[in-house]
Amino acid sequence: MKKIIVVGGGPKTYIPSFQRWAEEDVEWIGADQGAEVLVEAGIIPDVAVGDFDSVSAASYQKIKDKARKMHTYPDEKDETDLELAINEALNRKAEHIVLLGVTGGRMDHSQANIQLLYPLMKKGVKAVIVDHQNQVEMAASGSHKINEDPHYPYLSFLPVTLEVKELTLNGFYYPLSKAYLPFGSTLCISNRLVEDTGTFSFESGILLVIRSTDSMDHGKGSSH
């Protein structure tokens, strides 16, 4: 499964350590200031994309010198820099996209970036947003396996459609059987696995699956 990591221009303090992917065969795409973050961390971007209005002239030149490819766009455009970076990942036949630097700061940006998971899910691309305290994915109806992750022990399921029907959780501290989950429900906040592998299934709707930790220090620091 071809994995591409896209780094956005969100607050740097939210970006987890790149070390967790050090041993993996991945490609790196920097979106606007995300390309600066990669260069500062000693990672050569396979592609840098965006209008680069968030970086200094000196930083822009460094990105231009280091990146294997660079696509510069005008300030006024229909897509955000992150969307352009995701499109580049799709053009490169990504099957698994990890999004970093896309949460924190402005709420409108964070919310819009979470919603970008939906078209990726519809395309059959595995996509996950990761920051130092959370991992966020979107899941369509069906049956899904989920493995325990000690770094992100808490699991929450939030409906992003008006309703999710027949939600069943097995292998969880708080199990469920064919539960009805309307939009706005907090029934499935802060659950956790009690087995190495659990399953969740539902008949209709779309869920946001959020894995999280209370520790603010987990994986923090993009350049270390």
JSON list of C-alpha atoms in Angstrom, two decimals:
[
{"chain": "A", "resi": 1, "resn": "MET", "atom": "CA", "xyz": [0.00, 0.00, 0.00]},
{"chain": "A", "resi": 2, "resn": "LYS", "atom": "CA", "xyz": [1.63, 3.22, -1.18]},
{"chain": "A", "resi": 3, "resn": "LYS", "atom": "CA", "xyz": [1.79, 5.71, 1.69]},
{"chain": "A", "resi": 4, "resn": "ILE", "atom": "CA", "xyz": [2.20, 9.45, 1.27]},
{"chain": "A", "resi": 5, "resn": "ILE", "atom": "CA", "xyz": [2.52, 11.84, 4.20]},
{"chain": "A", "resi": 6, "resn": "VAL", "atom": "CA", "xyz": [1.15, 15.32, 3.60]},
{"chain": "A", "resi": 7, "resn": "VAL", "atom": "CA", "xyz": [2.30, 18.05, 5.96]},
{"chain": "A", "resi": 8, "resn": "GLY", "atom": "CA", "xyz": [0.11, 21.15, 6.17]},
{"chain": "A", "resi": 9, "resn": "GLY", "atom": "CA", "xyz": [0.80, 24.61, 7.51]},
{"chain": "A", "resi": 10, "resn": "GLY", "atom": "CA", "xyz": [-0.99, 24.26, 10.85]},
{"chain": "A", "resi": 11, "resn": "PRO", "atom": "CA", "xyz": [0.61, 25.18, 14.20]},
{"chain": "A", "resi": 12, "resn": "LYS", "atom": "CA", "xyz": [3.94, 23.39, 14.48]},
{"chain": "A", "resi": 13, "resn": "THR", "atom": "CA", "xyz": [3.30, 22.48, 18.12]},
{"chain": "A", "resi": 14, "resn": "TYR", "atom": "CA", "xyz": [0.52, 20.14, 16.98]},
{"chain": "A", "resi": 15, "resn": "ILE", "atom": "CA", "xyz": [2.69, 18.19, 14.55]},
{"chain": "A", "resi": 16, "resn": "PRO", "atom": "CA", "xyz": [3.89, 14.83, 15.95]},
{"chain": "A", "resi": 17, "resn": "SER", "atom": "CA", "xyz": [7.44, 13.60, 15.63]},
{"chain": "A", "resi": 18, "resn": "PHE", "atom": "CA", "xyz": [8.37, 12.44, 12.14]},
{"chain": "A", "resi": 19, "resn": "GLN", "atom": "CA", "xyz": [10.50, 9.70, 13.73]},
{"chain": "A", "resi": 20, "resn": "ARG", "atom": "CA", "xyz": [7.60, 7.26, 13.84]},
{"chain": "A", "resi": 21, "resn": "TRP", "atom": "CA", "xyz": [7.76, 7.03, 10.02]},
{"chain": "A", "resi": 22, "resn": "ALA", "atom": "CA", "xyz": [11.57, 6.95, 9.81]},
{"chain": "A", "resi": 23, "resn": "GLU", "atom": "CA", "xyz": [11.71, 3.24, 8.97]},
{"chain": "A", "resi": 24, "resn": "GLU", "atom": "CA", "xyz": [8.82, 3.28, 6.49]},
{"chain": "A", "resi": 25, "resn": "ASP", "atom": "CA", "xyz": [8.89, 3.64, 2.73]},
{"chain": "A", "resi": 26, "resn": "VAL", "atom": "CA", "xyz": [6.90, 6.85, 2.36]},
{"chain": "A", "resi": 27, "resn": "GLU", "atom": "CA", "xyz": [6.78, 9.93, 0.17]},
{"chain": "A", "resi": 28, "resn": "TRP", "atom": "CA", "xyz": [6.54, 13.41, 1.67]},
{"chain": "A", "resi": 29, "resn": "ILE", "atom": "CA", "xyz": [4.48, 16.32, 0.36]},
{"chain": "A", "resi": 30, "resn": "GLY", "atom": "CA", "xyz": [4.70, 19.75, 1.96]},
{"chain": "A", "resi": 31, "resn": "ALA", "atom": "CA", "xyz": [1.75, 22.13, 1.64]},
{"chain": "A", "resi": 32, "resn": "ASP", "atom": "CA", "xyz": [2.83, 25.76, 1.96]},
{"chain": "A", "resi": 33, "resn": "GLN", "atom": "CA", "xyz": [4.43, 26.16, 5.41]},
{"chain": "A", "resi": 34, "resn": "GLY", "atom": "CA", "xyz": [4.36, 22.38, 5.77]},
{"chain": "A", "resi": 35, "resn": "ALA", "atom": "CA", "xyz": [7.21, 22.26, 3.24]},
{"chain": "A", "resi": 36, "resn": "GLU", "atom": "CA", "xyz": [9.19, 24.60, 5.49]},
{"chain": "A", "resi": 37, "resn": "VAL", "atom": "CA", "xyz": [8.58, 22.26, 8.44]},
{"chain": "A", "resi": 38, "resn": "LEU", "atom": "CA", "xyz": [9.92, 19.30, 6.43]},
{"chain": "A", "resi": 39, "resn": "VAL", "atom": "CA", "xyz": [13.05, 21.18, 5.34]},
{"chain": "A", "resi": 40, "resn": "GLU", "atom": "CA", "xyz": [13.68, 22.34, 8.92]},
{"chain": "A", "resi": 41, "resn": "ALA", "atom": "CA", "xyz": [13.42, 18.71, 10.05]},
{"chain": "A", "resi": 42, "resn": "GLY", "atom": "CA", "xyz": [15.99, 17.60, 7.47]},
{"chain": "A", "resi": 43, "resn": "ILE", "atom": "CA", "xyz": [13.43, 15.81, 5.29]},
{"chain": "A", "resi": 44, "resn": "ILE", "atom": "CA", "xyz": [13.54, 16.44, 1.55]},
{"chain": "A", "resi": 45, "resn": "PRO", "atom": "CA", "xyz": [10.00, 17.03, 0.25]},
{"chain": "A", "resi": 46, "resn": "ASP", "atom": "CA", "xyz": [9.19, 14.88, -2.76]},
{"chain": "A", "resi": 47, "resn": "VAL", "atom": "CA", "xyz": [6.85, 17.72, -3.72]},
{"chain": "A", "resi": 48, "resn": "ALA", "atom": "CA", "xyz": [6.20, 21.17, -2.29]},
{"chain": "A", "resi": 49, "resn": "VAL", "atom": "CA", "xyz": [2.91, 22.81, -3.29]},
{"chain": "A", "resi": 50, "resn": "GLY", "atom": "CA", "xyz": [1.00, 25.97, -2.46]},
{"chain": "A", "resi": 51, "resn": "ASP", "atom": "CA", "xyz": [1.05, 29.73, -2.75]},
{"chain": "A", "resi": 52, "resn": "PHE", "atom": "CA", "xyz": [3.74, 29.94, -0.04]},
{"chain": "A", "resi": 53, "resn": "ASP", "atom": "CA", "xyz": [2.29, 33.13, 1.39]},
{"chain": "A", "resi": 54, "resn": "SER", "atom": "CA", "xyz": [3.05, 31.85, 4.90]},
{"chain": "A", "resi": 55, "resn": "VAL", "atom": "CA", "xyz": [6.83, 31.60, 4.47]},
{"chain": "A", "resi": 56, "resn": "SER", "atom": "CA", "xyz": [9.57, 34.21, 4.18]},
{"chain": "A", "resi": 57, "resn": "ALA", "atom": "CA", "xyz": [11.46, 34.83, 0.96]},
{"chain": "A", "resi": 58, "resn": "ALA", "atom": "CA", "xyz": [14.53, 33.12, 2.45]},
{"chain": "A", "resi": 59, "resn": "SER", "atom": "CA", "xyz": [12.50, 30.07, 3.50]},
{"chain": "A", "resi": 60, "resn": "TYR", "atom": "CA", "xyz": [10.85, 29.93, 0.07]},
{"chain": "A", "resi": 61, "resn": "GLN", "atom": "CA", "xyz": [14.29, 29.77, -1.53]},
{"chain": "A", "resi": 62, "resn": "LYS", "atom": "CA", "xyz": [15.36, 26.97, 0.83]},
{"chain": "A", "resi": 63, "resn": "ILE", "atom": "CA", "xyz": [12.26, 24.98, -0.08]},
{"chain": "A", "resi": 64, "resn": "LYS", "atom": "CA", "xyz": [12.92, 25.59, -3.76]},
{"chain": "A", "resi": 65, "resn": "ASP", "atom": "CA", "xyz": [16.53, 24.40, -3.37]},
{"chain": "A", "resi": 66, "resn": "LYS", "atom": "CA", "xyz": [15.64, 21.26, -1.38]},
{"chain": "A", "resi": 67, "resn": "ALA", "atom": "CA", "xyz": [12.34, 19.97, -2.80]},
{"chain": "A", "resi": 68, "resn": "ARG", "atom": "CA", "xyz": [12.53, 17.40, -5.58]},
{"chain": "A", "resi": 69, "resn": "LYS", "atom": "CA", "xyz": [9.56, 19.11, -7.25]},
{"chain": "A", "resi": 70, "resn": "MET", "atom": "CA", "xyz": [7.80, 22.37, -6.54]},
{"chain": "A", "resi": 71, "resn": "HIS", "atom": "CA", "xyz": [4.44, 23.69, -7.73]},
{"chain": "A", "resi": 72, "resn": "THR", "atom": "CA", "xyz": [3.70, 27.34, -6.90]},
{"chain": "A", "resi": 73, "resn": "TYR", "atom": "CA", "xyz": [0.13, 28.62, -7.19]},
{"chain": "A", "resi": 74, "resn": "PRO", "atom": "CA", "xyz": [-1.37, 32.13, -7.01]},
{"chain": "A", "resi": 75, "resn": "ASP", "atom": "CA", "xyz": [-2.75, 33.44, -3.72]},
{"chain": "A", "resi": 76, "resn": "GLU", "atom": "CA", "xyz": [-6.31, 33.57, -5.06]},
{"chain": "A", "resi": 77, "resn": "LYS", "atom": "CA", "xyz": [-7.45, 30.07, -6.00]},
{"chain": "A", "resi": 78, "resn": "ASP", "atom": "CA", "xyz": [-10.42, 27.78, -5.46]},
{"chain": "A", "resi": 79, "resn": "GLU", "atom": "CA", "xyz": [-8.50, 25.07, -3.58]},
{"chain": "A", "resi": 80, "resn": "THR", "atom": "CA", "xyz": [-6.64, 25.37, -0.30]},
{"chain": "A", "resi": 81, "resn": "ASP", "atom": "CA", "xyz": [-2.94, 24.52, -0.25]},
{"chain": "A", "resi": 82, "resn": "LEU", "atom": "CA", "xyz": [-3.83, 21.29, 1.55]},
{"chain": "A", "resi": 83, "resn": "GLU", "atom": "CA", "xyz": [-6.31, 20.30, -1.15]},
{"chain": "A", "resi": 84, "resn": "LEU", "atom": "CA", "xyz": [-3.65, 20.88, -3.79]},
{"chain": "A", "resi": 85, "resn": "ALA", "atom": "CA", "xyz": [-1.26, 18.67, -1.81]},
{"chain": "A", "resi": 86, "resn": "ILE", "atom": "CA", "xyz": [-3.88, 15.92, -1.48]},
{"chain": "A", "resi": 87, "resn": "ASN", "atom": "CA", "xyz": [-4.56, 16.10, -5.22]},
{"chain": "A", "resi": 88, "resn": "GLU", "atom": "CA", "xyz": [-0.84, 15.69, -5.81]},
{"chain": "A", "resi": 89, "resn": "ALA", "atom": "CA", "xyz": [-0.84, 12.62, -3.54]},
{"chain": "A", "resi": 90, "resn": "LEU", "atom": "CA", "xyz": [-3.75, 11.15, -5.50]},
{"chain": "A", "resi": 91, "resn": "ASN", "atom": "CA", "xyz": [-1.96, 11.83, -8.79]},
{"chain": "A", "resi": 92, "resn": "ARG", "atom": "CA", "xyz": [0.93, 9.84, -7.35]},
{"chain": "A", "resi": 93, "resn": "LYS", "atom": "CA", "xyz": [-1.43, 6.90, -6.76]},
{"chain": "A", "resi": 94, "resn": "ALA", "atom": "CA", "xyz": [-1.47, 7.12, -2.97]},
{"chain": "A", "resi": 95, "resn": "GLU", "atom": "CA", "xyz": [-3.44, 4.34, -1.29]},
{"chain": "A", "resi": 96, "resn": "HIS", "atom": "CA", "xyz": [-2.81, 5.60, 2.25]},
{"chain": "A", "resi": 97, "resn": "ILE", "atom": "CA", "xyz": [-2.54, 9.31, 3.07]},
{"chain": "A", "resi": 98, "resn": "VAL", "atom": "CA", "xyz": [-1.39, 10.58, 6.47]},
{"chain": "A", "resi": 99, "resn": "LEU", "atom": "CA", "xyz": [-2.24, 14.24, 7.12]},
{"chain": "A", "resi": 100, "resn": "LEU", "atom": "CA", "xyz": [-0.08, 16.17, 9.57]},
{"chain": "A", "resi": 101, "resn": "GLY", "atom": "CA", "xyz": [-0.18, 19.85, 10.47]},
{"chain": "A", "resi": 102, "resn": "VAL", "atom": "CA", "xyz": [-3.86, 20.17, 9.61]},
{"chain": "A", "resi": 103, "resn": "THR", "atom": "CA", "xyz": [-5.35, 20.68, 13.10]},
{"chain": "A", "resi": 104, "resn": "GLY", "atom": "CA", "xyz": [-5.01, 23.36, 15.74]},
{"chain": "A", "resi": 105, "resn": "GLY", "atom": "CA", "xyz": [-5.22, 27.09, 15.29]},
{"chain": "A", "resi": 106, "resn": "ARG", "atom": "CA", "xyz": [-8.23, 28.33, 13.33]},
{"chain": "A", "resi": 107, "resn": "MET", "atom": "CA", "xyz": [-11.36, 26.23, 13.81]},
{"chain": "A", "resi": 108, "resn": "ASP", "atom": "CA", "xyz": [-12.58, 26.77, 10.25]},
{"chain": "A", "resi": 109, "resn": "HIS", "atom": "CA", "xyz": [-9.36, 25.31, 8.86]},
{"chain": "A", "resi": 110, "resn": "SER", "atom": "CA", "xyz": [-9.41, 22.33, 11.24]},
{"chain": "A", "resi": 111, "resn": "GLN", "atom": "CA", "xyz": [-13.06, 21.54, 10.51]},
{"chain": "A", "resi": 112, "resn": "ALA", "atom": "CA", "xyz": [-12.63, 21.88, 6.75]},
{"chain": "A", "resi": 113, "resn": "ASN", "atom": "CA", "xyz": [-9.57, 19.62, 6.88]},
{"chain": "A", "resi": 114, "resn": "ILE", "atom": "CA", "xyz": [-11.46, 16.94, 8.80]},
{"chain": "A", "resi": 115, "resn": "GLN", "atom": "CA", "xyz": [-14.18, 17.08, 6.14]},
{"chain": "A", "resi": 116, "resn": "LEU", "atom": "CA", "xyz": [-11.54, 16.39, 3.48]},
{"chain": "A", "resi": 117, "resn": "LEU", "atom": "CA", "xyz": [-11.47, 12.83, 4.84]},
{"chain": "A", "resi": 118, "resn": "TYR", "atom": "CA", "xyz": [-14.88, 12.24, 3.24]},
{"chain": "A", "resi": 119, "resn": "PRO", "atom": "CA", "xyz": [-13.94, 12.46, -0.48]},
{"chain": "A", "resi": 120, "resn": "LEU", "atom": "CA", "xyz": [-10.85, 10.37, 0.23]},
{"chain": "A", "resi": 121, "resn": "MET", "atom": "CA", "xyz": [-12.97, 7.69, 1.90]},
{"chain": "A", "resi": 122, "resn": "LYS", "atom": "CA", "xyz": [-15.34, 7.73, -1.09]},
{"chain": "A", "resi": 123, "resn": "LYS", "atom": "CA", "xyz": [-12.35, 7.15, -3.39]},
{"chain": "A", "resi": 124, "resn": "GLY", "atom": "CA", "xyz": [-11.31, 4.12, -1.33]},
{"chain": "A", "resi": 125, "resn": "VAL", "atom": "CA", "xyz": [-8.15, 5.82, -0.04]},
{"chain": "A", "resi": 126, "resn": "LYS", "atom": "CA", "xyz": [-7.20, 5.16, 3.58]},
{"chain": "A", "resi": 127, "resn": "ALA", "atom": "CA", "xyz": [-6.75, 8.59, 5.14]},
{"chain": "A", "resi": 128, "resn": "VAL", "atom": "CA", "xyz": [-5.91, 9.60, 8.69]},
{"chain": "A", "resi": 129, "resn": "ILE", "atom": "CA", "xyz": [-5.26, 12.92, 10.40]},
{"chain": "A", "resi": 130, "resn": "VAL", "atom": "CA", "xyz": [-2.57, 12.68, 13.07]},
{"chain": "A", "resi": 131, "resn": "ASP", "atom": "CA", "xyz": [-1.47, 15.24, 15.62]},
{"chain": "A", "resi": 132, "resn": "HIS", "atom": "CA", "xyz": [0.41, 14.87, 18.89]},
{"chain": "A", "resi": 133, "resn": "GLN", "atom": "CA", "xyz": [-2.77, 14.01, 20.79]},
{"chain": "A", "resi": 134, "resn": "ASN", "atom": "CA", "xyz": [-5.20, 12.53, 18.24]},
{"chain": "A", "resi": 135, "resn": "GLN", "atom": "CA", "xyz": [-5.70, 10.29, 15.23]},
{"chain": "A", "resi": 136, "resn": "VAL", "atom": "CA", "xyz": [-8.85, 10.89, 13.17]},
{"chain": "A", "resi": 137, "resn": "GLU", "atom": "CA", "xyz": [-10.35, 8.69, 10.44]},
{"chain": "A", "resi": 138, "resn": "MET", "atom": "CA", "xyz": [-13.72, 8.44, 8.72]},
{"chain": "A", "resi": 139, "resn": "ALA", "atom": "CA", "xyz": [-15.51, 5.11, 8.35]},
{"chain": "A", "resi": 140, "resn": "ALA", "atom": "CA", "xyz": [-18.37, 4.06, 6.08]},
{"chain": "A", "resi": 141, "resn": "SER", "atom": "CA", "xyz": [-21.00, 1.50, 7.04]},
{"chain": "A", "resi": 142, "resn": "GLY", "atom": "CA", "xyz": [-19.85, -2.10, 7.31]},
{"chain": "A", "resi": 143, "resn": "SER", "atom": "CA", "xyz": [-17.63, -4.07, 9.66]},
{"chain": "A", "resi": 144, "resn": "HIS", "atom": "CA", "xyz": [-14.22, -2.78, 10.74]},
{"chain": "A", "resi": 145, "resn": "LYS", "atom": "CA", "xyz": [-11.36, -4.19, 12.82]},
{"chain": "A", "resi": 146, "resn": "ILE", "atom": "CA", "xyz": [-9.42, -1.90, 15.12]},
{"chain": "A", "resi": 147, "resn": "ASN", "atom": "CA", "xyz": [-6.20, -2.74, 16.97]},
{"chain": "A", "resi": 148, "resn": "GLU", "atom": "CA", "xyz": [-5.13, -1.50, 20.38]},
{"chain": "A", "resi": 149, "resn": "ASP", "atom": "CA", "xyz": [-2.68, 1.40, 20.32]},
{"chain": "A", "resi": 150, "resn": "PRO", "atom": "CA", "xyz": [-1.16, 2.22, 23.74]},
{"chain": "A", "resi": 151, "resn": "HIS", "atom": "CA", "xyz": [-0.15, 5.68, 22.49]},
{"chain": "A", "resi": 152, "resn": "TYR", "atom": "CA", "xyz": [-3.80, 6.58, 21.78]},
{"chain": "A", "resi": 153, "resn": "PRO", "atom": "CA", "xyz": [-5.82, 4.56, 24.32]},
{"chain": "A", "resi": 154, "resn": "TYR", "atom": "CA", "xyz": [-9.17, 6.35, 24.03]},
{"chain": "A", "resi": 155, "resn": "LEU", "atom": "CA", "xyz": [-11.60, 5.70, 21.20]},
{"chain": "A", "resi": 156, "resn": "SER", "atom": "CA", "xyz": [-14.59, 7.84, 20.30]},
{"chain": "A", "resi": 157, "resn": "PHE", "atom": "CA", "xyz": [-17.16, 7.36, 17.57]},
{"chain": "A", "resi": 158, "resn": "LEU", "atom": "CA", "xyz": [-19.02, 10.45, 16.34]},
{"chain": "A", "resi": 159, "resn": "PRO", "atom": "CA", "xyz": [-21.75, 10.42, 13.68]},
{"chain": "A", "resi": 160, "resn": "VAL", "atom": "CA", "xyz": [-21.11, 12.84, 10.81]},
{"chain": "A", "resi": 161, "resn": "THR", "atom": "CA", "xyz": [-24.39, 11.94, 9.12]},
{"chain": "A", "resi": 162, "resn": "LEU", "atom": "CA", "xyz": [-27.80, 12.71, 10.62]},
{"chain": "A", "resi": 163, "resn": "GLU", "atom": "CA", "xyz": [-27.89, 9.19, 12.02]},
{"chain": "A", "resi": 164, "resn": "VAL", "atom": "CA", "xyz": [-25.87, 6.01, 12.33]},
{"chain": "A", "resi": 165, "resn": "LYS", "atom": "CA", "xyz": [-27.90, 2.84, 12.66]},
{"chain": "A", "resi": 166, "resn": "GLU", "atom": "CA", "xyz": [-27.20, -0.52, 14.31]},
{"chain": "A", "resi": 167, "resn": "LEU", "atom": "CA", "xyz": [-23.80, 0.36, 15.79]},
{"chain": "A", "resi": 168, "resn": "THR", "atom": "CA", "xyz": [-22.19, -2.65, 17.45]},
{"chain": "A", "resi": 169, "resn": "LEU", "atom": "CA", "xyz": [-18.93, -2.55, 19.40]},
{"chain": "A", "resi": 170, "resn": "ASN", "atom": "CA", "xyz": [-17.13, -5.77, 20.38]},
{"chain": "A", "resi": 171, "resn": "GLY", "atom": "CA", "xyz": [-13.93, -5.99, 22.42]},
{"chain": "A", "resi": 172, "resn": "PHE", "atom": "CA", "xyz": [-14.56, -2.60, 24.09]},
{"chain": "A", "resi": 173, "resn": "TYR", "atom": "CA", "xyz": [-14.88, -1.60, 27.75]},
{"chain": "A", "resi": 174, "resn": "TYR", "atom": "CA", "xyz": [-18.31, -0.22, 26.87]},
{"chain": "A", "resi": 175, "resn": "PRO", "atom": "CA", "xyz": [-19.76, -2.67, 24.32]},
{"chain": "A", "resi": 176, "resn": "LEU", "atom": "CA", "xyz": [-22.78, -1.84, 22.20]},
{"chain": "A", "resi": 177, "resn": "SER", "atom": "CA", "xyz": [-25.30, -3.91, 20.30]},
{"chain": "A", "resi": 178, "resn": "LYS", "atom": "CA", "xyz": [-27.23, -2.41, 17.39]},
{"chain": "A", "resi": 179, "resn": "ALA", "atom": "CA", "xyz": [-27.36, 1.06, 18.92]},
{"chain": "A", "resi": 180, "resn": "TYR", "atom": "CA", "xyz": [-28.93, 4.10, 17.25]},
{"chain": "A", "resi": 181, "resn": "LEU", "atom": "CA", "xyz": [-26.59, 7.09, 17.13]},
{"chain": "A", "resi": 182, "resn": "PRO", "atom": "CA", "xyz": [-28.14, 10.40, 15.98]},
{"chain": "A", "resi": 183, "resn": "PHE", "atom": "CA", "xyz": [-26.07, 13.40, 14.98]},
{"chain": "A", "resi": 184, "resn": "GLY", "atom": "CA", "xyz": [-24.98, 15.22, 18.13]},
{"chain": "A", "resi": 185, "resn": "SER", "atom": "CA", "xyz": [-24.92, 12.07, 20.29]},
{"chain": "A", "resi": 186, "resn": "THR", "atom": "CA", "xyz": [-22.12, 11.75, 22.86]},
{"chain": "A", "resi": 187, "resn": "LEU", "atom": "CA", "xyz": [-22.91, 8.11, 23.65]},
{"chain": "A", "resi": 188, "resn": "CYS", "atom": "CA", "xyz": [-19.63, 6.84, 22.19]},
{"chain": "A", "resi": 189, "resn": "ILE", "atom": "CA", "xyz": [-17.16, 9.31, 23.63]},
{"chain": "A", "resi": 190, "resn": "SER", "atom": "CA", "xyz": [-14.00, 8.06, 25.38]},
{"chain": "A", "resi": 191, "resn": "ASN", "atom": "CA", "xyz": [-14.35, 4.29, 25.08]},
{"chain": "A", "resi": 192, "resn": "ARG", "atom": "CA", "xyz": [-11.35, 1.94, 25.03]},
{"chain": "A", "resi": 193, "resn": "LEU", "atom": "CA", "xyz": [-10.43, -1.55, 23.93]},
{"chain": "A", "resi": 194, "resn": "VAL", "atom": "CA", "xyz": [-10.17, -4.40, 26.43]},
{"chain": "A", "resi": 195, "resn": "GLU", "atom": "CA", "xyz": [-8.76, -6.83, 23.85]},
{"chain": "A", "resi": 196, "resn": "ASP", "atom": "CA", "xyz": [-5.84, -6.53, 21.42]},
{"chain": "A", "resi": 197, "resn": "THR", "atom": "CA", "xyz": [-8.30, -6.25, 18.55]},
{"chain": "A", "resi": 198, "resn": "GLY", "atom": "CA", "xyz": [-11.88, -5.06, 18.57]},
{"chain": "A", "resi": 199, "resn": "THR", "atom": "CA", "xyz": [-14.56, -4.63, 15.93]},
{"chain": "A", "resi": 200, "resn": "PHE", "atom": "CA", "xyz": [-17.15, -2.00, 15.20]},
{"chain": "A", "resi": 201, "resn": "SER", "atom": "CA", "xyz": [-19.92, -2.34, 12.69]},
{"chain": "A", "resi": 202, "resn": "PHE", "atom": "CA", "xyz": [-22.96, -0.36, 11.60]},
{"chain": "A", "resi": 203, "resn": "GLU", "atom": "CA", "xyz": [-25.58, -0.65, 8.88]},
{"chain": "A", "resi": 204, "resn": "SER", "atom": "CA", "xyz": [-25.89, 2.93, 7.65]},
{"chain": "A", "resi": 205, "resn": "GLY", "atom": "CA", "xyz": [-24.32, 6.36, 8.05]},
{"chain": "A", "resi": 206, "resn": "ILE", "atom": "CA", "xyz": [-20.74, 7.59, 8.43]},
{"chain": "A", "resi": 207, "resn": "LEU", "atom": "CA", "xyz": [-18.64, 7.70, 11.58]},
{"chain": "A", "resi": 208, "resn": "LEU", "atom": "CA", "xyz": [-15.69, 9.81, 12.62]},
{"chain": "A", "resi": 209, "resn": "VAL", "atom": "CA", "xyz": [-13.33, 7.51, 14.53]},
{"chain": "A", "resi": 210, "resn": "ILE", "atom": "CA", "xyz": [-11.09, 9.46, 16.91]},
{"chain": "A", "resi": 211, "resn": "ARG", "atom": "CA", "xyz": [-8.23, 7.87, 18.83]},
{"chain": "A", "resi": 212, "resn": "SER", "atom": "CA", "xyz": [-6.76, 10.13, 21.51]},
{"chain": "A", "resi": 213, "resn": "THR", "atom": "CA", "xyz": [-4.57, 10.49, 24.56]},
{"chain": "A", "resi": 214, "resn": "ASP", "atom": "CA", "xyz": [-4.61, 12.85, 27.53]},
{"chain": "A", "resi": 215, "resn": "SER", "atom": "CA", "xyz": [-0.84, 13.29, 27.26]},
{"chain": "A", "resi": 216, "resn": "MET", "atom": "CA", "xyz": [0.12, 16.56, 25.60]},
{"chain": "A", "resi": 217, "resn": "ASP", "atom": "CA", "xyz": [3.69, 15.33, 25.11]},
{"chain": "A", "resi": 218, "resn": "HIS", "atom": "CA", "xyz": [2.99, 12.20, 23.05]},
{"chain": "A", "resi": 219, "resn": "GLY", "atom": "CA", "xyz": [4.94, 12.36, 19.82]},
{"chain": "A", "resi": 220, "resn": "LYS", "atom": "CA", "xyz": [5.33, 16.13, 20.09]},
{"chain": "A", "resi": 221, "resn": "GLY", "atom": "CA", "xyz": [8.01, 17.98, 18.18]},
{"chain": "A", "resi": 222, "resn": "SER", "atom": "CA", "xyz": [8.21, 17.62, 14.43]},
{"chain": "A", "resi": 223, "resn": "SER", "atom": "CA", "xyz": [11.96, 18.10, 14.13]},
{"chain": "A", "resi": 224, "resn": "HIS", "atom": "CA", "xyz": [13.11, 15.62, 16.78]}
]
